[in-house]
XYZ file of C-alpha atoms in Angstrom:
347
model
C 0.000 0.000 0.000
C 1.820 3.370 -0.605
C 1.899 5.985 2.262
C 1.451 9.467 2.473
C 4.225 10.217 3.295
C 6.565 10.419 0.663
C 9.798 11.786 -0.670
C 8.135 15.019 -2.220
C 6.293 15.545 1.154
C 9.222 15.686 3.344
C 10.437 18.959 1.759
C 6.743 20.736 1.682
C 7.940 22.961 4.413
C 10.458 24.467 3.284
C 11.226 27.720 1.691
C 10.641 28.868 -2.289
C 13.283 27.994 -4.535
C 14.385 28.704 -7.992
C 12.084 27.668 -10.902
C 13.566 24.196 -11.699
C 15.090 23.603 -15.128
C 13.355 20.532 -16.993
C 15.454 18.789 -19.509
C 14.423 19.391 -23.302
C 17.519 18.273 -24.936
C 18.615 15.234 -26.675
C 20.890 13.107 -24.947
C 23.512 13.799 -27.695
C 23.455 17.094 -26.812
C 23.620 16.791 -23.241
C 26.843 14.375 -23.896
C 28.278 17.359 -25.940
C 27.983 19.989 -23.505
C 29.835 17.459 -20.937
C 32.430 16.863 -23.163
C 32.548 20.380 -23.839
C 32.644 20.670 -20.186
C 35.829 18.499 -19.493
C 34.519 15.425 -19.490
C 34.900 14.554 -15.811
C 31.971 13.464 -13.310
C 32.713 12.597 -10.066
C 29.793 10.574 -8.282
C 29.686 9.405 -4.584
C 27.865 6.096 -3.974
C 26.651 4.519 -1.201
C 27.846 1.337 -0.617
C 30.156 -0.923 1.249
C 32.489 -2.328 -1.179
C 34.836 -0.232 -3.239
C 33.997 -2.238 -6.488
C 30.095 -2.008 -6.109
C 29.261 0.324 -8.518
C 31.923 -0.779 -11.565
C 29.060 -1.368 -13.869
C 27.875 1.217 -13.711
C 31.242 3.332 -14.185
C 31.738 0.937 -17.371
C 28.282 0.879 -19.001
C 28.443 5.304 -18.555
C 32.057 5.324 -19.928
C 31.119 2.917 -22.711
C 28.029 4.712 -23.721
C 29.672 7.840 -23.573
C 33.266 7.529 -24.568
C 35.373 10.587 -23.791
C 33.757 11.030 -20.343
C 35.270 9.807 -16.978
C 32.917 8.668 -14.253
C 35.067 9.047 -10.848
C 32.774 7.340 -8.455
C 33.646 6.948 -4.849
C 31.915 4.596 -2.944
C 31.759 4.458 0.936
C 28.937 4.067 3.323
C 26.500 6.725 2.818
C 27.008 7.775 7.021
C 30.529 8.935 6.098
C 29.576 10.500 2.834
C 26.813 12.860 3.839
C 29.656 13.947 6.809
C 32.209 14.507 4.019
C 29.538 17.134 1.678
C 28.524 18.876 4.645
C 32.194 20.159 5.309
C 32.481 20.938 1.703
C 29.703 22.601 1.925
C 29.994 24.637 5.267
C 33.730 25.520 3.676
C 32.051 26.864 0.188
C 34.211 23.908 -1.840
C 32.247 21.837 -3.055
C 34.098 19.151 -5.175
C 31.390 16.146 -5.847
C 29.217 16.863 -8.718
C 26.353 13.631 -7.719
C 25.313 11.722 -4.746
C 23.542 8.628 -4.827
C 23.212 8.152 -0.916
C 20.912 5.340 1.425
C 20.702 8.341 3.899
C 17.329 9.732 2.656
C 16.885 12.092 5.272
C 19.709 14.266 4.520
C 17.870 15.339 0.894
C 15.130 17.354 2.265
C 17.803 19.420 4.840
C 20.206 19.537 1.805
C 17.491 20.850 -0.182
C 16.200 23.563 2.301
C 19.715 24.704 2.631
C 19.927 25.592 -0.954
C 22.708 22.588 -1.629
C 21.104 20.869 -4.671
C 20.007 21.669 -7.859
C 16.684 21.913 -8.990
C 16.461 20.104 -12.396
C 14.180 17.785 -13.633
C 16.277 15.092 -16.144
C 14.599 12.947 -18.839
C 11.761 10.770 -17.555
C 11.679 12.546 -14.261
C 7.439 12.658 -14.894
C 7.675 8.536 -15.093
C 9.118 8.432 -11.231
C 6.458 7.045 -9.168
C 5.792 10.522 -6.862
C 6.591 8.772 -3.222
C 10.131 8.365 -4.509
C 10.925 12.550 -6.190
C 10.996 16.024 -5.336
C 8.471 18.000 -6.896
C 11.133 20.483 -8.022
C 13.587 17.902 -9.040
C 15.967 18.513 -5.893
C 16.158 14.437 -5.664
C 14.199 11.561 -6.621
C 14.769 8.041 -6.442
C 16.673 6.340 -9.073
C 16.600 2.379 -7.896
C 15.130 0.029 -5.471
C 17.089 -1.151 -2.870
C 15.959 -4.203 -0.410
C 17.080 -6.747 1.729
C 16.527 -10.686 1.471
C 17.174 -13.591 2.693
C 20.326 -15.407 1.567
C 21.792 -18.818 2.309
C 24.366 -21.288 0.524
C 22.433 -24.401 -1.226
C 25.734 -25.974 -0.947
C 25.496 -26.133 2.902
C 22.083 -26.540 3.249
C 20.042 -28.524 1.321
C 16.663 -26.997 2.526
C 14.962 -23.564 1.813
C 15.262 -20.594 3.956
C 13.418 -17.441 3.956
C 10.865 -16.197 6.737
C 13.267 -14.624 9.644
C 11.656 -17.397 12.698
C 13.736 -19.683 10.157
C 17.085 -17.964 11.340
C 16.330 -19.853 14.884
C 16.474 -23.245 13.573
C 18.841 -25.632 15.374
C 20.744 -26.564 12.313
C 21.943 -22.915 11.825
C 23.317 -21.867 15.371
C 26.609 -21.042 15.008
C 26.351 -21.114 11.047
C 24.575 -17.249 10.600
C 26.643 -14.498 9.122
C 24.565 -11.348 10.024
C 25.361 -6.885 9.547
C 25.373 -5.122 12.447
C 22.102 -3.383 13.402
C 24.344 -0.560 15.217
C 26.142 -0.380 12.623
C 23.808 0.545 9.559
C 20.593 2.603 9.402
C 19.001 0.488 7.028
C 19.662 -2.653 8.830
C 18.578 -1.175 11.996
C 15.350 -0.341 10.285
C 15.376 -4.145 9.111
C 16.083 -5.413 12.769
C 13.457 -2.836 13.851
C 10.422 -4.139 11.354
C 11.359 -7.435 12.593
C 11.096 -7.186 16.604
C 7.716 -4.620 16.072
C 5.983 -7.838 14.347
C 7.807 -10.738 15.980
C 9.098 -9.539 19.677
C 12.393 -8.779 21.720
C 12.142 -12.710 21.879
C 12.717 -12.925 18.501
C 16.429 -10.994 18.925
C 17.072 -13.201 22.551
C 16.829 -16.448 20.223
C 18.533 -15.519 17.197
C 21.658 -13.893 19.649
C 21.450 -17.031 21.505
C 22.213 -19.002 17.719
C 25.493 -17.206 18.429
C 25.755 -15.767 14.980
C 28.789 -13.657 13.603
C 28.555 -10.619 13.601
C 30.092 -8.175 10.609
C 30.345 -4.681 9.226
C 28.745 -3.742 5.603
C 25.442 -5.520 4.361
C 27.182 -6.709 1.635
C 29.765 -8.933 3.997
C 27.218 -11.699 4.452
C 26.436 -12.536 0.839
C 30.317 -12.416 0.056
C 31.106 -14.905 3.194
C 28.290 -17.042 2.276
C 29.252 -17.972 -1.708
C 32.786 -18.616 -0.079
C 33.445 -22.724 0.453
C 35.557 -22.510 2.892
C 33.659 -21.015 5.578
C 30.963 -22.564 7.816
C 28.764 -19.551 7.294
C 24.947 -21.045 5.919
C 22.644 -18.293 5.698
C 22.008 -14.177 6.373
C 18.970 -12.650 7.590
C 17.860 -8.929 6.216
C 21.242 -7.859 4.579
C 22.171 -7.207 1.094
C 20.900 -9.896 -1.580
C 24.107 -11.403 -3.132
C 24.034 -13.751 -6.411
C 26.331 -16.224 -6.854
C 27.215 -20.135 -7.119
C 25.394 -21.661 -5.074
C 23.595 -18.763 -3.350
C 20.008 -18.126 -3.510
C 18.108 -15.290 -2.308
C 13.914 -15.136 -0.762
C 11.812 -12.680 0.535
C 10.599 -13.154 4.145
C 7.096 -13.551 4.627
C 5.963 -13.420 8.451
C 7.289 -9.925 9.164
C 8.245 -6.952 6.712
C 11.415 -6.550 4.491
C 13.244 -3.373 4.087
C 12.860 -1.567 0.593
C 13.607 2.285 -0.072
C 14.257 4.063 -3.427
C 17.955 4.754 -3.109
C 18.314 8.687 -3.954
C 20.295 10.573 -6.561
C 20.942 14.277 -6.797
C 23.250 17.116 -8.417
C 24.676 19.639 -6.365
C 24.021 22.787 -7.236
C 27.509 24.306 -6.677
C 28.572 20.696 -9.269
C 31.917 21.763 -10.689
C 30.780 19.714 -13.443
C 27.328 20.318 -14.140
C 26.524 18.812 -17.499
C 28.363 16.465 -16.845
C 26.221 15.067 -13.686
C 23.313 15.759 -15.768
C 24.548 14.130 -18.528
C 24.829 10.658 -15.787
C 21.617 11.580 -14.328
C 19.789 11.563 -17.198
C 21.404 8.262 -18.405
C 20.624 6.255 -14.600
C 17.017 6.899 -15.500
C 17.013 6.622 -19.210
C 15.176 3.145 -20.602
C 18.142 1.749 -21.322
C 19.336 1.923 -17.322
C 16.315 1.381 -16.086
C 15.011 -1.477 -18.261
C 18.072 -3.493 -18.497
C 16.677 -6.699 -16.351
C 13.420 -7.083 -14.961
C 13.293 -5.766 -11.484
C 11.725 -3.272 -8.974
C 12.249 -0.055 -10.529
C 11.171 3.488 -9.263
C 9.767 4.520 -12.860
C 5.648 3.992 -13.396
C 5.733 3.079 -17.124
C 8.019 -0.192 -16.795
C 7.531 -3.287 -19.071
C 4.396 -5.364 -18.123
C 6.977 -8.300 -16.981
C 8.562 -5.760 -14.421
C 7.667 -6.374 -11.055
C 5.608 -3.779 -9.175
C 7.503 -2.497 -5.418
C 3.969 -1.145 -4.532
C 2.479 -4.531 -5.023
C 4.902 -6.286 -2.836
C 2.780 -7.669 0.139
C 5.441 -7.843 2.589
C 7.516 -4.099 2.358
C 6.282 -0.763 1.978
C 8.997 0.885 -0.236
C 8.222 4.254 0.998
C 8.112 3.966 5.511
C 12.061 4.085 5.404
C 11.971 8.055 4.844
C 9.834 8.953 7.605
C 12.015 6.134 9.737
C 14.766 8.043 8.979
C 13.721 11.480 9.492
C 13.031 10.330 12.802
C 16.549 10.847 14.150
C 15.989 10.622 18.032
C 14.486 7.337 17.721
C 17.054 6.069 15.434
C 19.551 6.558 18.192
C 17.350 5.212 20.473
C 17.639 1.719 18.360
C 20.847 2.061 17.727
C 21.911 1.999 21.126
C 19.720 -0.387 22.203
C 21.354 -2.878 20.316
C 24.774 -1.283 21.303
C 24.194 -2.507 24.520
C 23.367 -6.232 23.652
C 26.099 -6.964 20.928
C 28.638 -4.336 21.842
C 29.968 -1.517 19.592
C 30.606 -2.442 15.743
C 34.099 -4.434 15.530
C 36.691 -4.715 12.734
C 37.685 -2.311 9.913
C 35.619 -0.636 7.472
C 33.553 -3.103 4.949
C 35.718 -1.272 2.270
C 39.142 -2.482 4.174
C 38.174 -5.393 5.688
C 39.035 -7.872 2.350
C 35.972 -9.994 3.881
C-alpha cells in the first residue's frame, strides 16, 4: 500500500526555490555539452564495497566515450559527513550523490545545496520516490533478502523465525544493526511484528557478527567457511547462493536517492549521468523493482509487494531521536561495531 508520506512531502515545508530547469535536450546534446565541459563526473555512492558500482562506471564510460565517471563509494554515514564540510567551507568538489541516507535530501534541499532540475523521464518516477522540483528523486530500489548457501544446506530458507532453527546456530553471518541505518530499520520491522524474543533467540544461535550488508552474501558464496545463511542484509548472487523474501514480518525496501549539487563543478556532466541512470536503457536493463511507473508489463511492481512498503524508510529516517534510540539499544546487547571498514576489511 503506498503511504502518504513520501519523498516530495518531506520537503513541503520548506522555503521557495528557484524555478527548476526541466530537460528538453537530446541526450547527444547533453553528452556534448559534458564533453565540452571536461569530461569529468565525479559521483559518490553509497555502498560498502569499493567495487560495487563498476558497472555502472563501465556501461556510462562505454556509452559515452570521452567522459570519466570518478565514483567513490563508501557508506552513505561517512559520505553525507564529508559534503557537509564541503559545503559549510564553500568547496564543493562532488558533482552527484547517490546516498541510502534519505533524510539528509530534504535538509540539503532547504539549505539551498542541490540543484533543482528535472532530467529525462523525471514525470515517469512514481511521486513517493521525487521532489516536486527535481531537488532528488529516487533512481533504484534497494531491499534486503534472505540469503543462504544451497551448498550447505540442502533446505529452503526465507521467513526470519527460520534464522532460529537448530541446524543454523553457530552457522549465521549477520550486519550489524548498530552499525547501519538500514539494517537497523530491518532489525526494527522485525522485533515490532515478531518480539524482543525474537532478537534473545537468534543472539542465543550465536551468529557472527560483521560490518557492511554486503559482507554476508560475500562470506556465504565462499566454500571454505561454515557460514549457511544471512537474515535482512544485502541480496548477493552467486554459485550456489540463492536469495527469498521473508514472509511473516516486513522486508526493508527504499528508493535509493540521486541528486546534483548545485555548486557541481561539473554540471553537465552530472546531468549528462543523471539523465542516463534513469534513461530506458538503465532502467530497463533486467526485470526488477524499478522506481519509474511506465516499466515493461513483466517488471515487477515495489507497490504490489505484500510484505515491504517501499516508501516507511523516509519517515524512519527522518526520525533521528528514535534512530539513536535503536541504535543503542542494540549497542548494549552486541557491543559496539568491531573490525575495519567493509571497504578495508578484504571480507
Amino acid at each position: 500500500m503506498r503511504s502518504s508520506i513520501s519523498l516530495a512531502v518531506a520537503a513541503l515545508a520548506t522555503a521557495v526555490f528557484a524555478t527548476p530547469s526541466t530537460e528538453n535536450r537530446t541526450i547527444d546534446e547533453i553528452y556534448q555539452a559534458a564533453l565540452n565541459e571536461g569530461g569529468v563526473v565525479t559521483l559518490w555512492h553509497g555502498g560498502d564495497e569499493k567495487n560495487q558500482q563498476d558497472g555502472l562506471k563501465q556501461a556510462f564510460e562505454k556509452r559515452f566515450p570521452g567522459i570519466t565517471l570518478n565514483v567513490t563509494v563508501d557508506l552513505s554515514k561517512y559520505h553525507d559527513g564529508r559534503l557537509d564540510e564541503q559545503l559549510a567551507n564553500n568547496d564543493v568538489q562532488v558533482d552527484s550523490i547517490i546516498l541510502q541516507t534519505l533524510h539528509d535530501y530534504p535538509r540539503w534541499k532547504e539549505e539551498g545545496a542541490l540543484l533543482n532540475y528535472k532530467p529525462q523521464n523525471f514525470e515517469s518516477i512514481a511521486s513517493e520516490f521525487q521532489d516536486p522540483d527535481g531537488a532528488y528523486y529516487g533512481y533504484a530500489i534497494f531491499g534486503w533478502t534472505t540469503t543462504w548457501n544451497t551448498a550447505k544446506y540442502n533446505g529452503s530458507l526465507g521467513d526470519f523465525a527460520d534464522a532460529l532453527l537448530p541446524e543454523l546456530k553457530d552457522k549465521l553471518i549477520l550486519t550489524y544493526p548498530n552499525d547501519d541505518d538500514a539494517v537497523l530499520y530491518a532489525f526494527d520491522l522485525v522485533i515490532k511484528k515478531l518480539g524482543n524474543e525474537w532478537f534473545d533467540a537468534l543472539v542465543a544461535q550465536n551468529p557472527t557478527w560483521v560490518r557492511g550488508s554486503a559482507t554476508p552474501g560475500d562470506q556465504l558464496a565462499l566454500a571454505n567457511n561454515s557460514y549457511v545463511a544471512a537474515f535482512g542484509t544485502g541480496g548477493f548472487s552467486g554459485p550456489n547462493v540463492n536469495t527469498s523474501l521473508p514472509t511473516d514480518a516486513p522486508f526493508v525496501t527504499w528508493p535509493q536517492t540521486a541528486a546534483i549539487l548545485k555548486d557541481a563543478p561539473h554540471p553537465e556532466g552530472a546531468k549528462l549521468l543523471h539523465n542516463f541512470i534513469l534513461s530506458d536503457e538503465w532502467q530497463f536493463a533486467t526485470p526488477q523493482w524499478t522506481v519509474r511507473t511506465d516499466a515493461p508489463a513483466n517488471f515487477p511492481d515495489i507497490f504490489q509487494e505484500p510484505n515491504t512498503n517501499v516508501t516507511d524508510f523516509l519517515p524512519w529516517m527522518l526520525d533521528r531521536p528514535n534512530v539513536e534510540r535503536l541504535r543503542f539499544w542494540y549497542e548494549a546487547r552486541l557491543g559496539t561495531a568491531q573490525g575495519l571498514s567493509p571497504l578495508e576489511d578484504d571480507l
